XYZ file of C-alpha atoms in Angstrom:
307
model
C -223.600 63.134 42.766
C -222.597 65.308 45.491
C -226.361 65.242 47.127
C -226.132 61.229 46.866
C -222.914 60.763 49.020
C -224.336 63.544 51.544
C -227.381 60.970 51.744
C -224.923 58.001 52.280
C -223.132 59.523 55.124
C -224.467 58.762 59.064
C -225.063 62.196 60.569
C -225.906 60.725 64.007
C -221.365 59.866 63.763
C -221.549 63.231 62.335
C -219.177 64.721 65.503
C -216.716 61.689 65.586
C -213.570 63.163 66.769
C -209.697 61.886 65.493
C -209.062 60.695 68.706
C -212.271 58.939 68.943
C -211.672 57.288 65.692
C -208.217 56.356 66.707
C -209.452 54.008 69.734
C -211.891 52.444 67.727
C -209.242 51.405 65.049
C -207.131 49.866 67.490
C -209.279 48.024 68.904
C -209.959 46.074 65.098
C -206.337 45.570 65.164
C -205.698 43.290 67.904
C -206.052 39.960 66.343
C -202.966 40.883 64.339
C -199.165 40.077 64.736
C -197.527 41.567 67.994
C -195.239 43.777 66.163
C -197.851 44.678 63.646
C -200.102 45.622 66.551
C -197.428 47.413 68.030
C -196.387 49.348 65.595
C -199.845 50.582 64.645
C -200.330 51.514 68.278
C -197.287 53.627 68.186
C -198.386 55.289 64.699
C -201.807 56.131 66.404
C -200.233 57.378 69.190
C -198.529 60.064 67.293
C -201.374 60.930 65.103
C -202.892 61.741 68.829
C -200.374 63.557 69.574
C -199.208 65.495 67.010
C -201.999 66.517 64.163
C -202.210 70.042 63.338
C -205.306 70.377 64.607
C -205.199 68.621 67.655
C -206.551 64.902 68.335
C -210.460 66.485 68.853
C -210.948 67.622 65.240
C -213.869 65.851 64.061
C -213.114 64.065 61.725
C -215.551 65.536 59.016
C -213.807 68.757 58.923
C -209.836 67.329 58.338
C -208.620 67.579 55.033
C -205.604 66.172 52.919
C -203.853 69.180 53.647
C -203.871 68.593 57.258
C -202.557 64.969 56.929
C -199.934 66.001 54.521
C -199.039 68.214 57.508
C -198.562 65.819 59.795
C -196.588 63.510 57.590
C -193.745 66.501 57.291
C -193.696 66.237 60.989
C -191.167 63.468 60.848
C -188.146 62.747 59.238
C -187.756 58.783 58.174
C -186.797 56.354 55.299
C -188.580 55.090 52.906
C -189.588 52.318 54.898
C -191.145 54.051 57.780
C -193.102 56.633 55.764
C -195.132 53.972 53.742
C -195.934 51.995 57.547
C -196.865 55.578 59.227
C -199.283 56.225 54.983
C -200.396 52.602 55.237
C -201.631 53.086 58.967
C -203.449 56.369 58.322
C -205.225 55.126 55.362
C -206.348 52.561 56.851
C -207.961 54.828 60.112
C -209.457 56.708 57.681
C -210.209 54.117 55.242
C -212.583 52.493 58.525
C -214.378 56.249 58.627
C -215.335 55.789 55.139
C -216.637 52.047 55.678
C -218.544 53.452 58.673
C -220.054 55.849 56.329
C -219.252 58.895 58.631
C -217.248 60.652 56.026
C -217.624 59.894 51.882
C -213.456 60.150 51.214
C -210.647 59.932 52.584
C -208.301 62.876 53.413
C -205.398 60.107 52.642
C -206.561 58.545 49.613
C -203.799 60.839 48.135
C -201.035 59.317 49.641
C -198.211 57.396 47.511
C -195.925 55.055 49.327
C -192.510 55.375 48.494
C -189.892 53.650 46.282
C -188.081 51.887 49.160
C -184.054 51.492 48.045
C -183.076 47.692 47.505
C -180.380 46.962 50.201
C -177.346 45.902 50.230
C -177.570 42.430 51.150
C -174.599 40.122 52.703
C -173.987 37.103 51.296
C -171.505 34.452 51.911
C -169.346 32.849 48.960
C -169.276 28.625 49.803
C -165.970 28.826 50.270
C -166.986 31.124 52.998
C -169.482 29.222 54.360
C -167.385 25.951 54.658
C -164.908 28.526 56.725
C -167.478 29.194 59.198
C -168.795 25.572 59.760
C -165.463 24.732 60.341
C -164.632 27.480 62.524
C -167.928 26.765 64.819
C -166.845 22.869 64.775
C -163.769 23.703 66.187
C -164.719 25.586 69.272
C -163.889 22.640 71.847
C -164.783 24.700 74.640
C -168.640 25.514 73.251
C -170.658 22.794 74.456
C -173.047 24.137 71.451
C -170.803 24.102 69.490
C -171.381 20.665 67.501
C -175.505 21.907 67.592
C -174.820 25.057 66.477
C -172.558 23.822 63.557
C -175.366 21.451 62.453
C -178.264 23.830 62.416
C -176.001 26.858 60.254
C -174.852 23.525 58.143
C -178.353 22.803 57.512
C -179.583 26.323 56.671
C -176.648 26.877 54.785
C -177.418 23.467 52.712
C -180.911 22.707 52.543
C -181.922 26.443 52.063
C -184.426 26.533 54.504
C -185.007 29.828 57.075
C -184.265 29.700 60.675
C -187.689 29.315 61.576
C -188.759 26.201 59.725
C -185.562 24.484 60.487
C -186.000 24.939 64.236
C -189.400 23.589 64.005
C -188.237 20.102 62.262
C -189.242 16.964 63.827
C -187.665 13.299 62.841
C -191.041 12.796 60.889
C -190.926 15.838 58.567
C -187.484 13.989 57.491
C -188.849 11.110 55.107
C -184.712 9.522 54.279
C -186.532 6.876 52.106
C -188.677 8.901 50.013
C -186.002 11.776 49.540
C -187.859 14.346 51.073
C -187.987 17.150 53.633
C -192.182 18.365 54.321
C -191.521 21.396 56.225
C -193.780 24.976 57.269
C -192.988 28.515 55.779
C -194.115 30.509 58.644
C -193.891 33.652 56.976
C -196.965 32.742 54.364
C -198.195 29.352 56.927
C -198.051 27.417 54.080
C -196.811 23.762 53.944
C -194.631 22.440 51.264
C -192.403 19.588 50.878
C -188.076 19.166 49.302
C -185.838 17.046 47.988
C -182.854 15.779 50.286
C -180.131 17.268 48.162
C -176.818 14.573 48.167
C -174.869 17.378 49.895
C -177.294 17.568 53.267
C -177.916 13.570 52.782
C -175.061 12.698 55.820
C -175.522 15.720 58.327
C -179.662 14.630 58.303
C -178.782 10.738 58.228
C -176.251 11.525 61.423
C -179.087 13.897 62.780
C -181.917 11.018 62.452
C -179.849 8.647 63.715
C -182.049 7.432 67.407
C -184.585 10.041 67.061
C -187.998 9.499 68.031
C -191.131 9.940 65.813
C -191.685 13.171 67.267
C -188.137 14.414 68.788
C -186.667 17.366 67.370
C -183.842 17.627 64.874
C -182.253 20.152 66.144
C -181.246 21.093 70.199
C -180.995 24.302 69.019
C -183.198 26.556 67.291
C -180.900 29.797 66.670
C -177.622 29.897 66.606
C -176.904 33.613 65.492
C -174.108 34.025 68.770
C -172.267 31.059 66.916
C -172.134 32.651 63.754
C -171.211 36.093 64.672
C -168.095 34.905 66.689
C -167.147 32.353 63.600
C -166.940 35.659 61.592
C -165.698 37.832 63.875
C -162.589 35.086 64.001
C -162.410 34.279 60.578
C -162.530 38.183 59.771
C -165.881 37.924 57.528
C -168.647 40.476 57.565
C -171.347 39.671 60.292
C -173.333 37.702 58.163
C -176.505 36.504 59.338
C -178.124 33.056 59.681
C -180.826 35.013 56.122
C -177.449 35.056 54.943
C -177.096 31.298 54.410
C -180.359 30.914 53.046
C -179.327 33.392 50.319
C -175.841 32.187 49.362
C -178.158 28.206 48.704
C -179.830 30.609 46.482
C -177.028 32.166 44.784
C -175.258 28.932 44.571
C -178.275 27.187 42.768
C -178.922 29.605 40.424
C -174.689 29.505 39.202
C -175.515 26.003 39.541
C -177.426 26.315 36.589
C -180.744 25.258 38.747
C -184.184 26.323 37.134
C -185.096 29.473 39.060
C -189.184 27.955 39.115
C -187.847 24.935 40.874
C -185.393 27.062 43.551
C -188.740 28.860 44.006
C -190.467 25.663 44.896
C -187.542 24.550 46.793
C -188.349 28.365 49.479
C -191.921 27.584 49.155
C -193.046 30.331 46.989
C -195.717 30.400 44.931
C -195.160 32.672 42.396
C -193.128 30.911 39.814
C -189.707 32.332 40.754
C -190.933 36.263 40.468
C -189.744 37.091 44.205
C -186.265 35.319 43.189
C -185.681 36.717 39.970
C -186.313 40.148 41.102
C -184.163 39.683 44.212
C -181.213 38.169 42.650
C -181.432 40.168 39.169
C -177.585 40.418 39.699
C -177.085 36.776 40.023
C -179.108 36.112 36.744
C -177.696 38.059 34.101
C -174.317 36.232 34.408
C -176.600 32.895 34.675
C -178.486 33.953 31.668
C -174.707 34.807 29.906
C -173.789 31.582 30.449
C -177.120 29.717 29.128
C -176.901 31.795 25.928
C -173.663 29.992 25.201
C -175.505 27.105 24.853
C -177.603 28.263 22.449
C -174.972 27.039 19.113
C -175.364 24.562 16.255
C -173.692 22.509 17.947
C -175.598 19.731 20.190
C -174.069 20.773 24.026
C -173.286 17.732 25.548
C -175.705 18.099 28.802
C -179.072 18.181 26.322
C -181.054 15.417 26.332
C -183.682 14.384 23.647
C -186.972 14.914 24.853
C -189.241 12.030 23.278
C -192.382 13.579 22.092
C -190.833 16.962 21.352
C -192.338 19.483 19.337
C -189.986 20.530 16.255
């Protein structure tokens, strides 16, 4: 075994040195995100700078020792120890593609457990507040834009991204439905017009051409702090509003695989029920006392049903 991964690896990369390595990473990573490619190239840039054994070790002669070493280096969250183990694996991951060593010295690495935050969301009654408060700013010449786009996210449930990208064709009035972009997965998926967002889009559509935005805006997050900051609220953000149309749909009694359609997931509701597990259990409290003898006056008879 041993004698037929010596035979696999390429001696002639035999002297390969971390820092050597490290350039040649980064340059596979460029095609990638900004931020992603930034913070790689900061990563790299301390394993440079601070491995044990300096950034000319060759890389056949580190060991997991050495990178558990330089991990202790740092103190960080949960959150920016598994993007400092996920970087290093992969660096070392590449040496083991390139056949120049047989393992990696960071296969042993285990991300950690990251701590579910505390999220803030806002309770409708909230929400109404702060579209009101926004409304009212006479002296905002945003203020009426800014008002409709955190009235829309709040409403149709969409992120700030996908609403700011909206055109007057994406909004089909007749057919019901909103075909918008998640840009987080750049997948394309379509919604209802729910009754409540029906006037604020009819208003919005109202002269718009095929093409024309619906929004002027495509952020109002100064808005929304200083409605908060007046009203006294936490600084909620515009993620904030998507969450609370989450919230509200699931106390709503809405089908968590449909609000999961509704974000443009596709994982049946999984991402949602594990998010909102708090939310559920007094959902699920309140289905069960449907569950009586007694026919509950919002069933209706499926024809076809299986006894």
């Amino acid at each position: 075994m041993f004698r037929d991964e010596q035979r696999q690896i390429d001696r002639s990369q035999g002297k390969l040195t971390l820092a050597e390595l490290c350039d040649r990473y980064l340059k596979t990573v460029q095609h990638q995100k900004p931020k992603t490619v930034e913070r790689k190239t900061f990563i790299i840039g301390r394993i440079k700078t601070d491995w044990p054994n300096g950034q000319l070790t060759q890389i056949a002669k580190i060991r997991p020792s050495d990178v558990d070493l330089w991990l202790s280096r740092y103190r960080f969250g949960s959150a920016s120890r598994n993007l400092h183990i996920s970087c290093v694996k992969e660096l070392f991951n590449s040496a083991v593609r390139d056949h120049i060593i047989t393992a990696s010295p960071a296969a042993h690495l285990r991300s950690a457990k990251r701590e579910k935050p505390i999220r803030l969301t806002p309770t409708f009654e909230q929400f109404k507040a702060i579209i009101a408060d926004v409304r009212a700013q006479q002296f905002n010449a945003d203020a009426r834009d800014s008002a409709d786009f955190l009235e829309f996210l709040g409403l149709c449930g969409l992120g700030q991204a996908e609403a700011g990208s909206l055109t007057r064709a994406d909004v089909d009035l007749a057919a019901g439905q909103i075909i918008t972009y998640r840009h987080k997965t750049s997948t394309g998926f379509a919604i209802p017009i729910f009754p409540q967002i029906r006037e604020l889009l009819e208003r919005l559509c109202e002269g718009k051409m095929h093409n024309a935005r619906m929004f002027k805006i495509s952020d109002a997050k100064k808005a929304l702090t200083g409605a908060c900051r007046r009203l006294g609220y936490p600084p909620f953000s515009q993620r904030s509003l998507r969450r609370m149309f989450i919230v509200r749909a699931i106390e709503r009694g809405v089908d968590v695989k449909v609000i999961a359609e509704w974000q443009g997931h596709k994982d049946g509701g999984k991402l949602i029920l594990d998010t909102y597990s708090h939310v559920n259990r007094v959902h699920s409290h309140r289905m069960a006392q449907l569950m009586t003898d007694e026919e509950p006056e919002n069933v209706l008879a499926l024809e076809g049903a299986l006894a």
